[in-house]
């Protein structure tokens, strides 16, 4: 009985010693601190990536030259250009103002890291002055964008660098205003390097013409008085100062919204033409007709002055709207001259009738001095007849001759006026619609 009890006692003592040893070891094991956690997560920050790349210590190496491992390798630059807004098109200055979204992509052979070593970090943003970037410019730009450029660029773990440079571009654009205001304009934005040739830098577009047109329509917010049609992208090689360069041309095609010009300009001039045509119903005997025609003619002259402030003077072809105003002005001028001729003929006939009126209206004899009334009437009739014959021979026309000629001229001119105006307007609108 004593042996089993002794064995149990020995087992209890052994278990207790083991438990105390475990508690002692657990008590001596230190708990993890914040410093240990920071050390464990040191590679999960952007600072660790920047330290790995050594951008701050070797900044000059990253900015002074093209980022290629061999000097014969060309830097391939890709462009993503979208038109966010058409702000203004100045016909007189021949300028096109637009807000452009431009993103440039290129490869930097010296920027690379393994995302698995930095907790999956695949991309980061660095200041734009830290890395080399291509010297891309727009040939047609005439004014530098006043807003500041983006201060950062985007870097991928594979070495791909992208830089967004959204800007307001004031560029030259040769306007073809022959069909104004029913015209379609094409303005180009030509991207090229300032100093690098095609052996050092190649340019390409990331999108084709169809995708660029679709994306531009989705992002465009305002189009001013224009309707965006499409964007065509072409790449070519040009010779600049005896060395070849790659250029990428983005052509923006747009159509003018002509309704405002039709309502505010074309219709008023047509109304003036209708008023001038209606003036033929006014009597030619008074001076009101001439005054009315002169007023309408001056109104068309004012419209021509307004048009002169819109259209440029450097156009090679005369705009159809200028031909329209000039034709209407010519028709009204002919109408005014015809009214002057008709009024002159009517006045001439009236003056002739005044000279040929009976002498009884000129001389009123006294009844006391007339011995016989019948004898005096016969003598006056004979004198009037003789005087009328003399005046008719001198003028070469009968009474009312010039009035009849004036009516004939008036009728013929009305027919000519209507036919000429209809033919002119029909031909003009046919060329406008072509």
Short mmCIF file of C-alpha atoms in Angstrom, two decimals:
data_model
loop_
_atom_site.label_atom_id
_atom_site.label_comp_id
_atom_site.label_asym_id
_atom_site.label_seq_id
_atom_site.Cartn_x
_atom_site.Cartn_y
_atom_site.Cartn_z
CA UNK A 1 0.00 0.00 0.00
CA UNK A 2 2.91 2.30 0.68
CA UNK A 3 4.55 1.81 -2.77
CA UNK A 4 1.65 3.08 -4.86
CA UNK A 5 1.23 6.07 -2.59
CA UNK A 6 4.92 6.90 -2.93
CA UNK A 7 4.75 6.60 -6.72
CA UNK A 8 1.78 8.99 -6.87
CA UNK A 9 3.66 11.46 -4.74
CA UNK A 10 6.69 11.35 -7.04
CA UNK A 11 4.48 11.87 -10.16
CA UNK A 12 2.79 14.90 -8.55
CA UNK A 13 6.16 16.46 -7.65
CA UNK A 14 7.44 15.94 -11.21
CA UNK A 15 4.29 17.48 -12.81
CA UNK A 16 4.54 20.48 -10.55
CA UNK A 17 8.16 21.13 -11.43
CA UNK A 18 7.31 20.99 -15.18
CA UNK A 19 4.44 23.43 -14.76
CA UNK A 20 6.58 25.87 -12.86
CA UNK A 21 9.27 25.67 -15.52
CA UNK A 22 6.72 26.46 -18.26
CA UNK A 23 5.36 29.40 -16.28
CA UNK A 24 8.87 30.69 -15.73
CA UNK A 25 9.66 30.48 -19.47
CA UNK A 26 6.38 32.23 -20.37
CA UNK A 27 7.09 34.99 -17.87
CA UNK A 28 10.55 35.61 -19.32
CA UNK A 29 9.28 35.80 -22.97
CA UNK A 30 8.95 39.54 -23.92
CA UNK A 31 5.76 40.85 -25.55
CA UNK A 32 6.01 42.40 -29.08
CA UNK A 33 6.40 46.20 -29.02
CA UNK A 34 5.47 48.97 -31.56
CA UNK A 35 9.07 49.12 -32.70
CA UNK A 36 9.02 45.46 -33.62
CA UNK A 37 5.77 45.98 -35.58
CA UNK A 38 7.32 48.95 -37.44
CA UNK A 39 10.35 46.87 -38.38
CA UNK A 40 8.13 44.04 -39.61
CA UNK A 41 6.11 46.48 -41.83
CA UNK A 42 9.02 48.64 -43.03
CA UNK A 43 8.83 47.27 -46.59
CA UNK A 44 5.13 48.07 -46.94
CA UNK A 45 5.55 51.85 -47.32
CA UNK A 46 6.21 54.06 -50.34
CA UNK A 47 9.33 55.33 -48.58
CA UNK A 48 10.82 51.85 -48.78
CA UNK A 49 10.26 51.78 -52.54
CA UNK A 50 11.82 55.22 -52.93
CA UNK A 51 14.81 54.16 -50.84
CA UNK A 52 15.16 51.09 -53.00
CA UNK A 53 15.09 53.17 -56.18
CA UNK A 54 17.46 55.77 -54.68
CA UNK A 55 15.67 58.62 -56.47
CA UNK A 56 16.84 61.23 -53.99
CA UNK A 57 20.49 60.14 -53.90
CA UNK A 58 20.85 59.72 -57.66
CA UNK A 59 18.43 62.37 -58.89
CA UNK A 60 20.85 63.80 -61.46
CA UNK A 61 21.22 60.42 -63.14
CA UNK A 62 17.46 60.13 -63.47
CA UNK A 63 16.93 63.59 -65.00
CA UNK A 64 19.97 64.42 -67.15
CA UNK A 65 19.60 61.91 -69.98
CA UNK A 66 17.21 59.54 -71.67
CA UNK A 67 16.46 56.52 -69.44
CA UNK A 68 17.87 53.81 -71.72
CA UNK A 69 20.57 51.23 -70.96
CA UNK A 70 22.06 51.57 -74.43
CA UNK A 71 22.37 54.88 -76.24
CA UNK A 72 21.29 53.36 -79.57
CA UNK A 73 17.93 52.34 -78.12
CA UNK A 74 15.12 54.75 -78.93
CA UNK A 75 12.72 55.88 -76.23
CA UNK A 76 9.22 54.86 -77.28
CA UNK A 77 6.72 57.52 -76.30
CA UNK A 78 2.97 57.00 -76.61
CA UNK A 79 0.36 59.77 -76.55
CA UNK A 80 -3.22 59.74 -75.36
CA UNK A 81 -4.93 62.97 -76.47
CA UNK A 82 -8.62 63.78 -75.95
CA UNK A 83 -10.51 67.04 -76.45
CA UNK A 84 -12.34 67.90 -73.25
CA UNK A 85 -13.86 71.18 -74.48
CA UNK A 86 -13.97 73.47 -77.52
CA UNK A 87 -13.71 76.88 -75.90
CA UNK A 88 -13.58 79.27 -78.86
CA UNK A 89 -12.89 79.52 -82.58
CA UNK A 90 -11.83 82.96 -83.78
CA UNK A 91 -12.28 83.35 -87.51
CA UNK A 92 -10.67 86.79 -87.68
CA UNK A 93 -7.53 85.70 -85.77
CA UNK A 94 -7.52 82.20 -87.31
CA UNK A 95 -7.11 80.60 -83.88
CA UNK A 96 -8.59 77.50 -82.23
CA UNK A 97 -8.90 77.39 -78.43
CA UNK A 98 -9.46 74.00 -76.81
CA UNK A 99 -8.99 72.23 -73.50
CA UNK A 100 -6.87 69.13 -74.13
CA UNK A 101 -6.35 66.05 -72.01
CA UNK A 102 -2.85 64.84 -72.91
CA UNK A 103 -1.17 61.85 -71.26
CA UNK A 104 2.36 60.77 -72.18
CA UNK A 105 3.68 57.22 -71.59
CA UNK A 106 7.29 56.02 -71.86
CA UNK A 107 9.61 53.38 -70.45
CA UNK A 108 12.36 54.07 -67.90
CA UNK A 109 14.91 51.26 -67.92
CA UNK A 110 16.31 52.21 -64.50
CA UNK A 111 13.04 52.16 -62.55
CA UNK A 112 12.02 48.67 -61.46
CA UNK A 113 11.12 46.78 -58.27
CA UNK A 114 9.47 43.54 -57.19
CA UNK A 115 6.00 44.20 -55.71
CA UNK A 116 6.21 41.04 -53.58
CA UNK A 117 9.09 42.56 -51.61
CA UNK A 118 7.04 45.67 -50.81
CA UNK A 119 3.68 44.25 -49.75
CA UNK A 120 2.27 44.32 -53.29
CA UNK A 121 3.02 47.97 -54.11
CA UNK A 122 2.91 48.16 -57.91
CA UNK A 123 2.75 51.91 -58.54
CA UNK A 124 3.51 55.23 -56.91
CA UNK A 125 3.57 58.95 -57.67
CA UNK A 126 6.76 60.99 -57.66
CA UNK A 127 7.43 64.68 -58.31
CA UNK A 128 7.69 65.53 -62.00
CA UNK A 129 11.13 67.07 -61.51
CA UNK A 130 12.50 63.78 -60.17
CA UNK A 131 12.59 61.86 -63.47
CA UNK A 132 13.41 62.58 -67.09
CA UNK A 133 10.42 63.31 -69.32
CA UNK A 134 10.16 63.75 -73.10
CA UNK A 135 10.18 67.28 -74.53
CA UNK A 136 6.86 67.07 -76.37
CA UNK A 137 5.44 70.25 -77.86
CA UNK A 138 2.50 71.29 -80.07
CA UNK A 139 3.60 72.99 -83.26
CA UNK A 140 0.44 75.07 -83.71
CA UNK A 141 0.43 76.46 -80.16
CA UNK A 142 0.74 80.26 -80.09
CA UNK A 143 0.22 80.97 -76.38
CA UNK A 144 1.64 79.13 -73.41
CA UNK A 145 -0.87 77.69 -70.99
CA UNK A 146 -1.13 80.03 -68.00
CA UNK A 147 -2.21 77.30 -65.59
CA UNK A 148 0.51 75.31 -63.86
CA UNK A 149 1.54 71.88 -65.08
CA UNK A 150 0.86 68.77 -63.06
CA UNK A 151 3.49 68.45 -60.29
CA UNK A 152 3.51 64.62 -60.22
CA UNK A 153 4.01 61.70 -62.56
CA UNK A 154 2.92 58.10 -62.21
CA UNK A 155 5.50 55.25 -62.03
CA UNK A 156 4.76 51.52 -62.39
CA UNK A 157 6.92 48.71 -60.98
CA UNK A 158 7.78 47.65 -64.55
CA UNK A 159 9.39 51.04 -65.26
CA UNK A 160 6.47 52.50 -67.21
CA UNK A 161 6.07 56.21 -66.51
CA UNK A 162 3.01 58.32 -67.34
CA UNK A 163 2.52 62.07 -67.10
CA UNK A 164 -0.77 63.94 -67.37
CA UNK A 165 -0.56 67.44 -68.79
CA UNK A 166 -4.07 68.87 -69.18
CA UNK A 167 -3.92 72.36 -70.64
CA UNK A 168 -5.74 75.09 -72.53
CA UNK A 169 -4.25 75.13 -76.03
CA UNK A 170 -4.43 78.29 -78.14
CA UNK A 171 -3.36 77.13 -81.59
CA UNK A 172 -3.40 78.43 -85.13
CA UNK A 173 -6.01 76.97 -87.46
CA UNK A 174 -6.50 78.00 -91.06
CA UNK A 175 -10.21 78.60 -91.50
CA UNK A 176 -12.01 77.79 -94.75
CA UNK A 177 -14.98 80.14 -94.57
CA UNK A 178 -16.20 79.93 -98.16
CA UNK A 179 -19.46 78.31 -97.00
CA UNK A 180 -19.86 80.34 -93.79
CA UNK A 181 -22.08 79.84 -91.76
CA UNK A 182 -22.64 76.31 -93.13
CA UNK A 183 -18.94 75.44 -92.97
CA UNK A 184 -16.98 72.47 -91.63
CA UNK A 185 -13.56 73.22 -90.15
CA UNK A 186 -10.53 71.02 -89.46
CA UNK A 187 -7.95 72.10 -86.89
CA UNK A 188 -4.74 70.15 -86.29
CA UNK A 189 -2.70 69.58 -83.15
CA UNK A 190 0.75 68.33 -84.17
CA UNK A 191 2.81 66.70 -81.38
CA UNK A 192 6.55 66.32 -81.84
CA UNK A 193 9.81 66.43 -79.89
CA UNK A 194 11.71 69.68 -79.70
CA UNK A 195 15.20 68.23 -80.17
CA UNK A 196 15.14 64.43 -80.42
CA UNK A 197 15.12 62.71 -83.81
CA UNK A 198 13.36 59.49 -84.72
CA UNK A 199 16.49 57.44 -83.90
CA UNK A 200 16.32 58.70 -80.31
CA UNK A 201 12.59 59.02 -79.73
CA UNK A 202 9.60 57.49 -81.48
CA UNK A 203 6.05 58.83 -81.11
CA UNK A 204 2.83 56.85 -81.39
CA UNK A 205 -0.77 57.18 -80.32
CA UNK A 206 -2.32 54.74 -77.90
CA UNK A 207 -5.71 55.00 -79.64
CA UNK A 208 -6.78 54.79 -83.26
CA UNK A 209 -9.06 57.37 -84.88
CA UNK A 210 -12.32 55.52 -84.13
CA UNK A 211 -11.57 55.01 -80.42
CA UNK A 212 -10.24 58.55 -80.02
CA UNK A 213 -13.46 59.92 -81.56
CA UNK A 214 -15.64 57.80 -79.27
CA UNK A 215 -13.69 58.68 -76.13
CA UNK A 216 -13.69 62.39 -76.99
CA UNK A 217 -17.47 62.38 -77.42
CA UNK A 218 -17.83 60.77 -73.99
CA UNK A 219 -15.62 63.24 -72.13
CA UNK A 220 -16.43 66.45 -74.03
CA UNK A 221 -18.37 68.94 -71.90
CA UNK A 222 -18.80 72.03 -74.07
CA UNK A 223 -18.49 72.69 -77.80
CA UNK A 224 -19.14 76.45 -78.02
CA UNK A 225 -21.03 77.02 -81.30
CA UNK A 226 -19.63 73.89 -82.94
CA UNK A 227 -20.60 70.24 -83.26
CA UNK A 228 -17.70 67.80 -82.88
CA UNK A 229 -17.67 65.34 -85.79
CA UNK A 230 -14.59 63.15 -85.39
CA UNK A 231 -10.87 63.04 -84.69
CA UNK A 232 -8.39 61.53 -87.11
CA UNK A 233 -4.89 60.49 -86.02
CA UNK A 234 -2.00 60.28 -88.47
CA UNK A 235 1.67 59.59 -87.89
CA UNK A 236 4.41 60.77 -90.21
CA UNK A 237 8.10 61.50 -90.33
CA UNK A 238 9.16 65.04 -91.18
CA UNK A 239 12.50 66.65 -91.85
CA UNK A 240 13.35 69.31 -89.28
CA UNK A 241 16.72 70.96 -89.67
CA UNK A 242 18.25 68.08 -91.62
CA UNK A 243 17.18 65.27 -89.32
CA UNK A 244 13.99 63.23 -89.28
CA UNK A 245 11.45 63.45 -86.49
CA UNK A 246 8.30 61.55 -85.67
CA UNK A 247 5.14 63.63 -85.51
CA UNK A 248 1.62 62.62 -84.55
CA UNK A 249 -1.17 64.80 -85.93
CA UNK A 250 -4.56 64.93 -84.21
CA UNK A 251 -7.10 66.47 -86.61
CA UNK A 252 -10.31 67.77 -85.03
CA UNK A 253 -13.22 68.02 -87.48
CA UNK A 254 -16.21 70.11 -86.43
CA UNK A 255 -19.30 71.67 -87.99
CA UNK A 256 -20.65 75.11 -87.13
CA UNK A 257 -24.10 75.48 -85.62
CA UNK A 258 -25.58 77.80 -88.25
CA UNK A 259 -29.05 78.39 -86.81
CA UNK A 260 -28.03 81.52 -84.91
CA UNK A 261 -26.52 83.12 -88.02
CA UNK A 262 -29.53 82.17 -90.13
CA UNK A 263 -31.95 83.79 -87.70
CA UNK A 264 -29.86 86.88 -86.90
CA UNK A 265 -28.32 87.58 -90.30
CA UNK A 266 -29.66 85.73 -93.34
CA UNK A 267 -33.36 86.12 -92.55
CA UNK A 268 -33.13 89.90 -91.88
CA UNK A 269 -31.36 90.49 -95.20
CA UNK A 270 -34.02 88.42 -96.99
CA UNK A 271 -36.72 90.45 -95.23
CA UNK A 272 -35.09 93.64 -96.53
CA UNK A 273 -35.23 92.17 -100.04
CA UNK A 274 -38.93 91.40 -99.63
CA UNK A 275 -39.55 94.95 -98.38
CA UNK A 276 -37.72 96.36 -101.38
CA UNK A 277 -39.86 94.21 -103.67
CA UNK A 278 -43.02 95.39 -101.89
CA UNK A 279 -41.99 99.02 -102.47
CA UNK A 280 -43.09 98.67 -106.10
CA UNK A 281 -46.65 98.93 -104.79
CA UNK A 282 -45.93 102.44 -103.51
CA UNK A 283 -46.96 105.31 -105.81
CA UNK A 284 -44.18 106.84 -107.90
CA UNK A 285 -45.63 110.35 -107.83
CA UNK A 286 -44.36 111.24 -104.35
CA UNK A 287 -40.94 111.08 -102.75
CA UNK A 288 -41.87 108.48 -100.10
CA UNK A 289 -40.84 105.58 -102.33
CA UNK A 290 -37.31 106.88 -102.80
CA UNK A 291 -36.90 107.53 -99.08
CA UNK A 292 -38.11 104.02 -98.24
CA UNK A 293 -35.72 102.37 -100.69
CA UNK A 294 -32.76 104.38 -99.43
CA UNK A 295 -33.56 103.37 -95.83
CA UNK A 296 -33.66 99.67 -96.74
CA UNK A 297 -30.41 100.01 -98.67
CA UNK A 298 -28.70 101.58 -95.65
CA UNK A 299 -29.93 98.72 -93.45
CA UNK A 300 -28.23 96.17 -95.72
CA UNK A 301 -25.06 98.28 -95.60
CA UNK A 302 -25.09 98.03 -91.78
CA UNK A 303 -25.39 94.24 -92.02
CA UNK A 304 -22.38 94.17 -94.33
CA UNK A 305 -20.35 96.14 -91.80
CA UNK A 306 -21.26 93.63 -89.09
CA UNK A 307 -20.22 90.79 -91.38
CA UNK A 308 -16.88 92.46 -92.01
CA UNK A 309 -16.05 92.19 -88.29
CA UNK A 310 -16.67 88.42 -88.32
CA UNK A 311 -14.92 87.19 -91.43
CA UNK A 312 -11.13 87.26 -91.84
CA UNK A 313 -9.55 89.31 -94.59
CA UNK A 314 -7.00 86.63 -95.47
CA UNK A 315 -9.46 84.25 -97.11
CA UNK A 316 -8.47 83.17 -100.63
CA UNK A 317 -12.06 82.60 -101.80
CA UNK A 318 -14.87 85.08 -101.34
CA UNK A 319 -17.32 83.75 -98.73
CA UNK A 320 -20.75 82.93 -100.09
CA UNK A 321 -22.36 85.05 -97.40
CA UNK A 322 -20.43 88.07 -98.69
CA UNK A 323 -21.68 87.26 -102.21
CA UNK A 324 -25.17 87.00 -100.74
CA UNK A 325 -24.99 90.47 -99.19
CA UNK A 326 -23.36 91.96 -102.28
CA UNK A 327 -26.02 90.47 -104.57
CA UNK A 328 -28.90 91.73 -102.42
CA UNK A 329 -27.24 95.15 -102.24
CA UNK A 330 -26.87 95.23 -106.05
CA UNK A 331 -30.52 94.33 -106.61
CA UNK A 332 -31.64 97.04 -104.22
CA UNK A 333 -29.33 99.54 -105.88
CA UNK A 334 -30.81 98.74 -109.31
CA UNK A 335 -34.28 99.07 -107.82
CA UNK A 336 -33.41 102.50 -106.44
CA UNK A 337 -31.99 103.64 -109.78
CA UNK A 338 -35.11 102.41 -111.59
CA UNK A 339 -37.33 104.37 -109.22
CA UNK A 340 -35.26 107.50 -109.88
CA UNK A 341 -35.63 107.07 -113.66
CA UNK A 342 -39.37 106.46 -113.42
CA UNK A 343 -39.84 109.50 -111.19
CA UNK A 344 -37.81 111.60 -113.62
CA UNK A 345 -40.02 110.56 -116.57
CA UNK A 346 -43.21 111.28 -114.65
CA UNK A 347 -41.94 114.73 -113.66
CA UNK A 348 -40.93 115.42 -117.26
CA UNK A 349 -44.39 114.55 -118.53
CA UNK A 350 -45.97 116.69 -115.84
CA UNK A 351 -43.82 119.67 -116.77
CA UNK A 352 -44.79 119.25 -120.40
CA UNK A 353 -48.47 119.17 -119.46
CA UNK A 354 -48.10 122.34 -117.43
CA UNK A 355 -46.67 124.16 -120.46
CA UNK A 356 -49.43 122.89 -122.71
CA UNK A 357 -52.42 123.71 -120.51
CA UNK A 358 -55.01 126.15 -121.94
CA UNK A 359 -54.17 129.81 -121.87
CA UNK A 360 -57.43 130.48 -120.05
CA UNK A 361 -55.74 129.01 -116.96
CA UNK A 362 -52.80 131.37 -117.39
CA UNK A 363 -54.48 134.61 -118.35
CA UNK A 364 -57.85 135.52 -116.88
CA UNK A 365 -59.30 138.25 -119.11
CA UNK A 366 -61.53 140.95 -117.73
CA UNK A 367 -65.11 140.90 -118.97
CA UNK A 368 -65.19 144.72 -119.27
CA UNK A 369 -62.31 144.64 -121.75
CA UNK A 370 -63.78 141.90 -123.94
CA UNK A 371 -66.16 143.13 -126.59
CA UNK A 372 -67.50 139.64 -127.50
CA UNK A 373 -67.17 136.47 -125.41
CA UNK A 374 -67.54 134.07 -128.31
CA UNK A 375 -64.91 135.85 -130.35
CA UNK A 376 -62.44 135.75 -127.45
CA UNK A 377 -63.00 132.06 -126.85
CA UNK A 378 -62.32 131.29 -130.48
CA UNK A 379 -59.11 133.28 -130.44
CA UNK A 380 -57.92 131.62 -127.23
CA UNK A 381 -58.68 128.18 -128.63
CA UNK A 382 -56.67 128.93 -131.74
CA UNK A 383 -53.72 130.24 -129.68
CA UNK A 384 -53.80 127.22 -127.39
CA UNK A 385 -53.82 124.83 -130.32
CA UNK A 386 -50.89 126.59 -131.94
CA UNK A 387 -48.91 126.69 -128.70
CA UNK A 388 -49.54 122.98 -128.05
CA UNK A 389 -48.37 122.04 -131.52
CA UNK A 390 -45.22 124.12 -131.12
CA UNK A 391 -44.38 122.53 -127.75
CA UNK A 392 -45.05 119.02 -129.01
CA UNK A 393 -42.74 119.57 -131.95
CA UNK A 394 -40.07 120.94 -129.64
CA UNK A 395 -40.34 118.08 -127.09
CA UNK A 396 -40.97 115.41 -129.70
CA UNK A 397 -43.70 113.72 -127.61
CA UNK A 398 -47.42 113.86 -127.05
CA UNK A 399 -48.99 114.54 -123.63
CA UNK A 400 -48.72 111.42 -121.38
CA UNK A 401 -46.00 109.89 -123.53
CA UNK A 402 -43.39 109.71 -120.77
CA UNK A 403 -45.92 108.43 -118.24
CA UNK A 404 -46.72 105.51 -120.52
CA UNK A 405 -43.01 104.81 -120.97
CA UNK A 406 -42.48 104.93 -117.20
CA UNK A 407 -45.23 102.36 -116.64
CA UNK A 408 -43.69 100.02 -119.21
CA UNK A 409 -40.25 100.36 -117.63
CA UNK A 410 -41.72 99.70 -114.20
CA UNK A 411 -43.49 96.50 -115.30
CA UNK A 412 -40.49 95.13 -117.15
CA UNK A 413 -38.18 95.87 -114.24
CA UNK A 414 -40.47 94.13 -111.74
CA UNK A 415 -40.37 90.95 -113.84
CA UNK A 416 -36.60 91.25 -114.20
CA UNK A 417 -36.19 91.93 -110.46
CA UNK A 418 -38.19 88.87 -109.39
CA UNK A 419 -36.46 86.55 -111.89
CA UNK A 420 -32.97 87.84 -111.06
CA UNK A 421 -33.56 87.57 -107.29
CA UNK A 422 -34.94 84.03 -107.58
CA UNK A 423 -32.11 82.84 -109.85
CA UNK A 424 -29.47 84.44 -107.63
CA UNK A 425 -30.82 83.00 -104.38
CA UNK A 426 -31.37 79.57 -105.90
CA UNK A 427 -27.80 79.36 -107.23
CA UNK A 428 -26.36 80.63 -103.96
CA UNK A 429 -28.24 78.18 -101.75
CA UNK A 430 -27.32 75.34 -104.11
CA UNK A 431 -23.61 76.11 -103.56
CA UNK A 432 -24.20 76.42 -99.82
CA UNK A 433 -25.83 72.99 -99.68
CA UNK A 434 -23.18 71.36 -101.89
#
